[in-house]
mmCIF file of C-alpha atoms in Angstrom:
data_model
loop_
_atom_site.group_PDB
_atom_site.id
_atom_site.type_symbol
_atom_site.label_atom_id
_atom_site.label_comp_id
_atom_site.label_asym_id
_atom_site.label_seq_id
_atom_site.Cartn_x
_atom_site.Cartn_y
_atom_site.Cartn_z
ATOM 1 C CA MET A 1352 76.684 71.069 45.162
ATOM 2 C CA THR A 1353 74.616 68.133 43.792
ATOM 3 C CA ASN A 1354 72.608 68.563 40.563
ATOM 4 C CA PRO A 1355 68.921 67.802 41.368
ATOM 5 C CA TYR A 1356 68.075 66.903 37.733
ATOM 6 C CA PRO A 1357 69.209 63.569 36.300
ATOM 7 C CA SER A 1358 71.469 63.576 33.270
ATOM 8 C CA ASP A 1359 70.157 62.398 29.853
ATOM 9 C CA LYS A 1360 73.382 60.453 29.113
ATOM 10 C CA PRO A 1361 73.051 56.641 29.225
ATOM 11 C CA ALA A 1362 74.842 54.978 32.060
ATOM 12 C CA THR A 1363 78.090 53.269 31.106
ATOM 13 C CA PRO A 1364 78.432 49.711 32.478
ATOM 14 C CA ALA A 1365 81.231 49.069 34.866
ATOM 15 C CA PRO A 1366 84.478 47.891 33.289
ATOM 16 C CA TRP A 1367 84.416 44.527 35.073
ATOM 17 C CA LYS A 1368 80.961 43.659 33.607
ATOM 18 C CA GLN A 1369 81.966 43.841 29.903
ATOM 19 C CA PRO A 1370 84.045 40.600 29.796
ATOM 20 C CA LEU A 1371 81.194 38.750 31.523
ATOM 21 C CA ILE A 1372 78.724 39.844 28.819
ATOM 22 C CA TYR A 1373 81.061 38.675 26.018
ATOM 23 C CA ILE A 1374 81.516 35.254 27.639
ATOM 24 C CA THR A 1375 77.725 34.801 27.985
ATOM 25 C CA LEU A 1376 77.113 35.648 24.319
ATOM 26 C CA MET A 1377 79.805 33.175 23.195
ATOM 27 C CA LEU A 1378 78.286 30.347 25.255
ATOM 28 C CA LEU A 1379 74.806 31.083 23.881
ATOM 29 C CA GLY A 1380 76.066 31.027 20.290
ATOM 30 C CA SER A 1381 77.854 27.694 20.801
ATOM 31 C CA THR A 1382 74.706 26.141 22.268
ATOM 32 C CA LEU A 1383 72.553 27.254 19.330
ATOM 33 C CA THR A 1384 75.122 25.870 16.874
ATOM 34 C CA LEU A 1385 75.076 22.427 18.537
ATOM 35 C CA VAL A 1386 71.279 22.276 18.598
ATOM 36 C CA GLY A 1387 71.036 23.223 14.914
ATOM 37 C CA THR A 1388 73.571 20.553 13.952
ATOM 38 C CA GLN A 1389 71.626 17.832 15.766
ATOM 39 C CA VAL A 1390 68.313 18.884 14.137
ATOM 40 C CA LEU A 1391 69.841 18.842 10.663
ATOM 41 C CA SER A 1392 71.448 15.453 11.255
ATOM 42 C CA ARG A 1393 68.050 13.965 12.191
ATOM 43 C CA SER A 1394 66.059 15.567 9.326
ATOM 44 C CA PRO A 1395 66.642 12.671 6.830
ATOM 45 C CA ASN A 1396 65.049 10.226 9.294
ATOM 46 C CA LEU A 1397 62.091 12.537 9.730
ATOM 47 C CA SER A 1398 61.682 12.850 5.971
ATOM 48 C CA THR A 1399 61.893 9.069 5.525
ATOM 49 C CA SER A 1400 59.356 8.510 8.303
ATOM 50 C CA THR A 1401 57.003 11.030 6.698
ATOM 51 C CA GLN A 1402 57.321 9.309 3.330
ATOM 52 C CA GLN A 1403 56.649 5.897 4.892
ATOM 53 C CA THR A 1404 53.567 7.238 6.659
ATOM 54 C CA SER A 1405 52.269 8.765 3.433
ATOM 55 C CA THR A 1406 52.856 5.526 1.570
ATOM 56 C CA THR A 1407 51.059 3.513 4.248
ATOM 57 C CA VAL A 1408 48.049 5.834 4.333
ATOM 58 C CA SER A 1409 47.709 5.969 0.565
ATOM 59 C CA ALA A 1410 47.830 2.169 0.376
ATOM 60 C CA LEU A 1411 44.707 1.789 2.519
ATOM 61 C CA PRO A 1412 41.412 1.523 0.562
ATOM 62 C CA SER A 1413 38.845 4.256 0.977
ATOM 63 C CA SER A 1414 35.917 3.142 3.129
ATOM 64 C CA ALA A 1415 33.593 5.353 1.101
ATOM 65 C CA THR A 1416 34.274 3.419 -2.113
ATOM 66 C CA ALA A 1417 34.774 -0.075 -0.669
ATOM 67 C CA PRO A 1418 32.040 -2.498 -1.869
ATOM 68 C CA LEU A 1419 29.698 -4.034 0.695
ATOM 69 C CA VAL A 1420 30.074 -7.488 -0.845
ATOM 70 C CA PRO A 1421 32.925 -9.115 -2.749
ATOM 71 C CA THR A 1422 33.340 -7.924 -6.320
ATOM 72 C CA SER A 1423 32.800 -11.431 -7.666
ATOM 73 C CA ASN A 1424 29.349 -11.560 -6.011
ATOM 74 C CA ASP A 1425 28.106 -8.114 -7.050
ATOM 75 C CA SER A 1426 25.415 -9.642 -9.326
ATOM 76 C CA PHE A 1427 24.289 -12.523 -7.110
ATOM 77 C CA VAL A 1428 20.970 -10.780 -6.326
ATOM 78 C CA SER A 1429 20.127 -10.301 -9.999
ATOM 79 C CA GLN A 1430 21.090 -13.919 -10.685
ATOM 80 C CA VAL A 1431 18.714 -15.135 -7.974
ATOM 81 C CA VAL A 1432 15.921 -12.958 -9.368
ATOM 82 C CA GLN A 1433 16.461 -14.325 -12.886
ATOM 83 C CA ASN A 1434 16.424 -17.928 -11.657
ATOM 84 C CA VAL A 1435 13.561 -17.712 -9.155
ATOM 85 C CA GLY A 1436 11.493 -14.728 -10.324
ATOM 86 C CA PRO A 1437 9.532 -16.495 -13.101
ATOM 87 C CA ALA A 1438 8.090 -18.969 -10.566
ATOM 88 C CA VAL A 1439 6.694 -16.186 -8.348
ATOM 89 C CA VAL A 1440 3.012 -15.486 -9.089
ATOM 90 C CA ARG A 1441 0.365 -12.969 -8.099
ATOM 91 C CA ILE A 1442 -2.825 -14.281 -6.544
ATOM 92 C CA ASP A 1443 -6.047 -12.262 -6.705
ATOM 93 C CA ALA A 1444 -8.884 -13.435 -4.495
ATOM 94 C CA SER A 1445 -12.384 -12.136 -3.851
ATOM 95 C CA ARG A 1446 -15.061 -13.150 -1.395
ATOM 96 C CA ILE A 1447 -18.527 -12.045 -0.373
ATOM 97 C CA VAL A 1448 -18.810 -10.650 3.140
ATOM 98 C CA THR A 1449 -22.220 -10.342 4.817
ATOM 99 C CA GLN A 1450 -22.638 -7.403 7.148
ATOM 100 C CA GLN A 1451 -24.833 -8.526 10.014
ATOM 101 C CA VAL A 1452 -27.613 -6.373 11.457
ATOM 102 C CA PRO A 1453 -26.663 -4.842 14.832
ATOM 103 C CA ASP A 1454 -28.437 -6.438 17.788
ATOM 104 C CA ILE A 1455 -29.913 -3.102 18.832
ATOM 105 C CA PHE A 1456 -32.476 -3.344 16.021
ATOM 106 C CA ASN A 1457 -33.917 -6.468 17.674
ATOM 107 C CA ASP A 1458 -34.265 -4.777 21.042
ATOM 108 C CA PRO A 1459 -38.007 -4.334 21.969
ATOM 109 C CA PHE A 1460 -37.372 -0.922 23.550
ATOM 110 C CA PHE A 1461 -35.627 0.315 20.389
ATOM 111 C CA ARG A 1462 -38.375 -1.074 18.116
ATOM 112 C CA ARG A 1463 -41.057 0.577 20.281
ATOM 113 C CA PHE A 1464 -39.697 4.069 19.589
ATOM 114 C CA PHE A 1465 -38.293 3.610 16.082
ATOM 115 C CA GLY A 1466 -40.783 1.152 14.610
ATOM 116 C CA GLY A 1467 -40.624 -2.512 13.854
ATOM 117 C CA ALA A 1468 -38.861 -2.286 10.505
ATOM 118 C CA THR A 1469 -35.561 -4.191 10.627
ATOM 119 C CA PRO A 1470 -32.868 -3.490 8.021
ATOM 120 C CA MET A 1471 -31.779 -6.398 5.880
ATOM 121 C CA PRO A 1472 -28.227 -7.799 6.079
ATOM 122 C CA GLN A 1473 -25.957 -6.309 3.445
ATOM 123 C CA GLU A 1474 -23.453 -8.158 1.322
ATOM 124 C CA ARG A 1475 -20.289 -6.732 -0.219
ATOM 125 C CA GLU A 1476 -17.389 -8.097 -2.199
ATOM 126 C CA VAL A 1477 -13.929 -7.925 -0.663
ATOM 127 C CA ARG A 1478 -10.912 -8.210 -2.932
ATOM 128 C CA GLY A 1479 -7.358 -8.997 -1.947
ATOM 129 C CA SER A 1480 -4.072 -9.944 -3.529
ATOM 130 C CA GLY A 1481 -0.848 -11.602 -2.504
ATOM 131 C CA SER A 1482 2.113 -13.620 -3.704
ATOM 132 C CA GLY A 1483 2.926 -17.285 -4.116
ATOM 133 C CA PHE A 1484 5.407 -19.523 -5.914
ATOM 134 C CA ILE A 1485 5.076 -22.660 -8.023
ATOM 135 C CA ILE A 1486 6.863 -25.632 -6.461
ATOM 136 C CA ASN A 1487 6.340 -28.329 -9.120
ATOM 137 C CA GLU A 1488 5.350 -28.854 -12.735
ATOM 138 C CA GLU A 1489 1.884 -30.061 -11.684
ATOM 139 C CA GLY A 1490 1.013 -26.468 -10.755
ATOM 140 C CA MET A 1491 1.140 -26.648 -6.960
ATOM 141 C CA ILE A 1492 1.527 -23.177 -5.442
ATOM 142 C CA LEU A 1493 2.435 -22.209 -1.897
ATOM 143 C CA THR A 1494 0.944 -18.969 -0.599
ATOM 144 C CA ASN A 1495 -0.351 -17.402 2.623
ATOM 145 C CA ALA A 1496 -3.616 -18.541 4.130
ATOM 146 C CA HIS A 1497 -4.828 -14.987 4.745
ATOM 147 C CA VAL A 1498 -4.524 -14.236 1.009
ATOM 148 C CA ILE A 1499 -7.160 -16.801 -0.018
ATOM 149 C CA GLU A 1500 -9.239 -16.701 3.168
ATOM 150 C CA GLY A 1501 -12.939 -17.225 2.530
ATOM 151 C CA THR A 1502 -12.679 -18.324 -1.106
ATOM 152 C CA ASP A 1503 -12.164 -21.524 -3.079
ATOM 153 C CA ILE A 1504 -11.276 -20.115 -6.509
ATOM 154 C CA VAL A 1505 -8.582 -17.508 -7.200
ATOM 155 C CA ASP A 1506 -6.909 -15.908 -10.218
ATOM 156 C CA VAL A 1507 -3.198 -16.642 -10.610
ATOM 157 C CA THR A 1508 -1.072 -14.363 -12.815
ATOM 158 C CA LEU A 1509 2.359 -15.519 -13.961
ATOM 159 C CA LYS A 1510 5.286 -13.285 -14.796
ATOM 160 C CA ASP A 1511 4.900 -14.073 -18.510
ATOM 161 C CA GLY A 1512 1.423 -12.495 -18.421
ATOM 162 C CA ARG A 1513 -0.736 -15.640 -18.312
ATOM 163 C CA THR A 1514 -3.703 -15.605 -15.924
ATOM 164 C CA LEU A 1515 -4.939 -19.034 -14.811
ATOM 165 C CA GLU A 1516 -7.701 -20.142 -12.513
ATOM 166 C CA GLY A 1517 -6.466 -21.590 -9.249
ATOM 167 C CA LYS A 1518 -8.249 -23.955 -6.898
ATOM 168 C CA VAL A 1519 -7.593 -23.819 -3.163
ATOM 169 C CA LEU A 1520 -6.647 -27.314 -1.961
ATOM 170 C CA GLY A 1521 -6.056 -26.594 1.707
ATOM 171 C CA THR A 1522 -5.109 -24.015 4.323
ATOM 172 C CA ASP A 1523 -3.438 -23.922 7.730
ATOM 173 C CA PRO A 1524 -4.365 -20.721 9.591
ATOM 174 C CA VAL A 1525 -1.911 -21.489 12.413
ATOM 175 C CA THR A 1526 1.155 -21.342 10.158
ATOM 176 C CA ASP A 1527 -0.589 -19.033 7.630
ATOM 177 C CA VAL A 1528 0.150 -21.405 4.734
ATOM 178 C CA ALA A 1529 -2.154 -22.444 1.881
ATOM 179 C CA VAL A 1530 -1.861 -24.624 -1.234
ATOM 180 C CA VAL A 1531 -3.375 -23.615 -4.580
ATOM 181 C CA LYS A 1532 -3.344 -25.660 -7.797
ATOM 182 C CA ILE A 1533 -3.376 -24.366 -11.366
ATOM 183 C CA GLU A 1534 -3.482 -26.139 -14.730
ATOM 184 C CA GLY A 1535 -0.981 -25.027 -17.339
ATOM 185 C CA GLU A 1536 1.953 -25.984 -19.545
ATOM 186 C CA ASN A 1537 5.621 -25.082 -19.227
ATOM 187 C CA LEU A 1538 5.171 -23.788 -15.722
ATOM 188 C CA PRO A 1539 8.314 -22.311 -14.129
ATOM 189 C CA THR A 1540 9.136 -23.842 -10.763
ATOM 190 C CA VAL A 1541 11.322 -23.126 -7.773
ATOM 191 C CA LYS A 1542 12.974 -25.663 -5.490
ATOM 192 C CA LEU A 1543 12.357 -25.514 -1.768
ATOM 193 C CA GLY A 1544 15.415 -25.205 0.458
ATOM 194 C CA ASN A 1545 16.226 -26.607 3.878
ATOM 195 C CA SER A 1546 15.677 -24.141 6.707
ATOM 196 C CA ASP A 1547 17.833 -26.262 9.036
ATOM 197 C CA THR A 1548 20.948 -25.266 7.089
ATOM 198 C CA LEU A 1549 20.385 -21.516 7.416
ATOM 199 C CA GLN A 1550 22.866 -19.457 9.431
ATOM 200 C CA PRO A 1551 22.367 -16.059 11.116
ATOM 201 C CA GLY A 1552 23.619 -13.229 8.927
ATOM 202 C CA GLU A 1553 22.947 -14.887 5.568
ATOM 203 C CA TRP A 1554 21.399 -12.877 2.751
ATOM 204 C CA ALA A 1555 17.588 -12.925 2.409
ATOM 205 C CA ILE A 1556 15.896 -11.817 -0.832
ATOM 206 C CA ALA A 1557 12.141 -11.157 -0.993
ATOM 207 C CA ILE A 1558 10.436 -11.421 -4.405
ATOM 208 C CA GLY A 1559 6.710 -10.835 -4.690
ATOM 209 C CA ASN A 1560 3.723 -8.658 -5.535
ATOM 210 C CA PRO A 1561 2.878 -6.567 -2.454
ATOM 211 C CA LEU A 1562 -0.353 -4.573 -2.751
ATOM 212 C CA GLY A 1563 -0.599 -5.470 -6.430
ATOM 213 C CA LEU A 1564 2.836 -4.078 -7.315
ATOM 214 C CA ASP A 1565 4.241 -6.820 -9.536
ATOM 215 C CA ASN A 1566 7.756 -8.246 -9.555
ATOM 216 C CA THR A 1567 9.293 -6.345 -6.662
ATOM 217 C CA VAL A 1568 12.636 -7.361 -5.154
ATOM 218 C CA THR A 1569 13.796 -6.532 -1.650
#
C-alpha cells in the first residue's frame, strides 16, 4: 500500500550524479584562480597609470586662479593712468537758453477767450560738464562739441586742482569735436596716437570726468 503523505527526509541524489558535481566545482575553482592571477599581475600597470593621471591633472593650472593678462603686465593700466591722467581735464560750461512762447498764445481765437496778454519769453541757465585732454604745452585741449555747445568761455579744472578759463576756438558738430585753449604754466600733455595702427582686440582705457565724477578709469 502506498503512503499518501510525503516523507520529511531530504532526497538523496543518485550515486552517478555525485562525481559530476565534484568535477564542476573543481573546474569553477580553477577558473577563479586564473582570473585572480591575471588581475593581480596587471595591478602595477593600473597603479602606475593612476599615478601618471594624477600627476598630469595636478600639473595643470587652475582656471579659477589663472590671471587674465600676463603677470608682467598686471600694472599696465595703472602705468597708463599715471602717465596720461594728469593731462585729462574737466570742462564746465554754462549757457543761457531762451524758452520761446508757444504759438497758441498768438492765435486770435485763443486771445479772444483768454485775453490779449502774452507771456514774455523766459531765460534759464543750463550747465553741463565733460572731459578733455591737453595736447600741447600751449594749452590746446580736445573735447566734445556737445560739451561746449552754445558757449564761448568755459572753466577748465586740472587734476592738480587748478581752474583756468578756457576759450572755445572751434567746433565740428559732425564729428563732435571741439578745441579749447587755456593759458597756464607747466601744463601736462598727452601725445596723440595713430588710429591706423590699431588692431581689433587691443586694450582700451577710458579716463575722464563723467557727470562731474573726477578722475574715473574704465
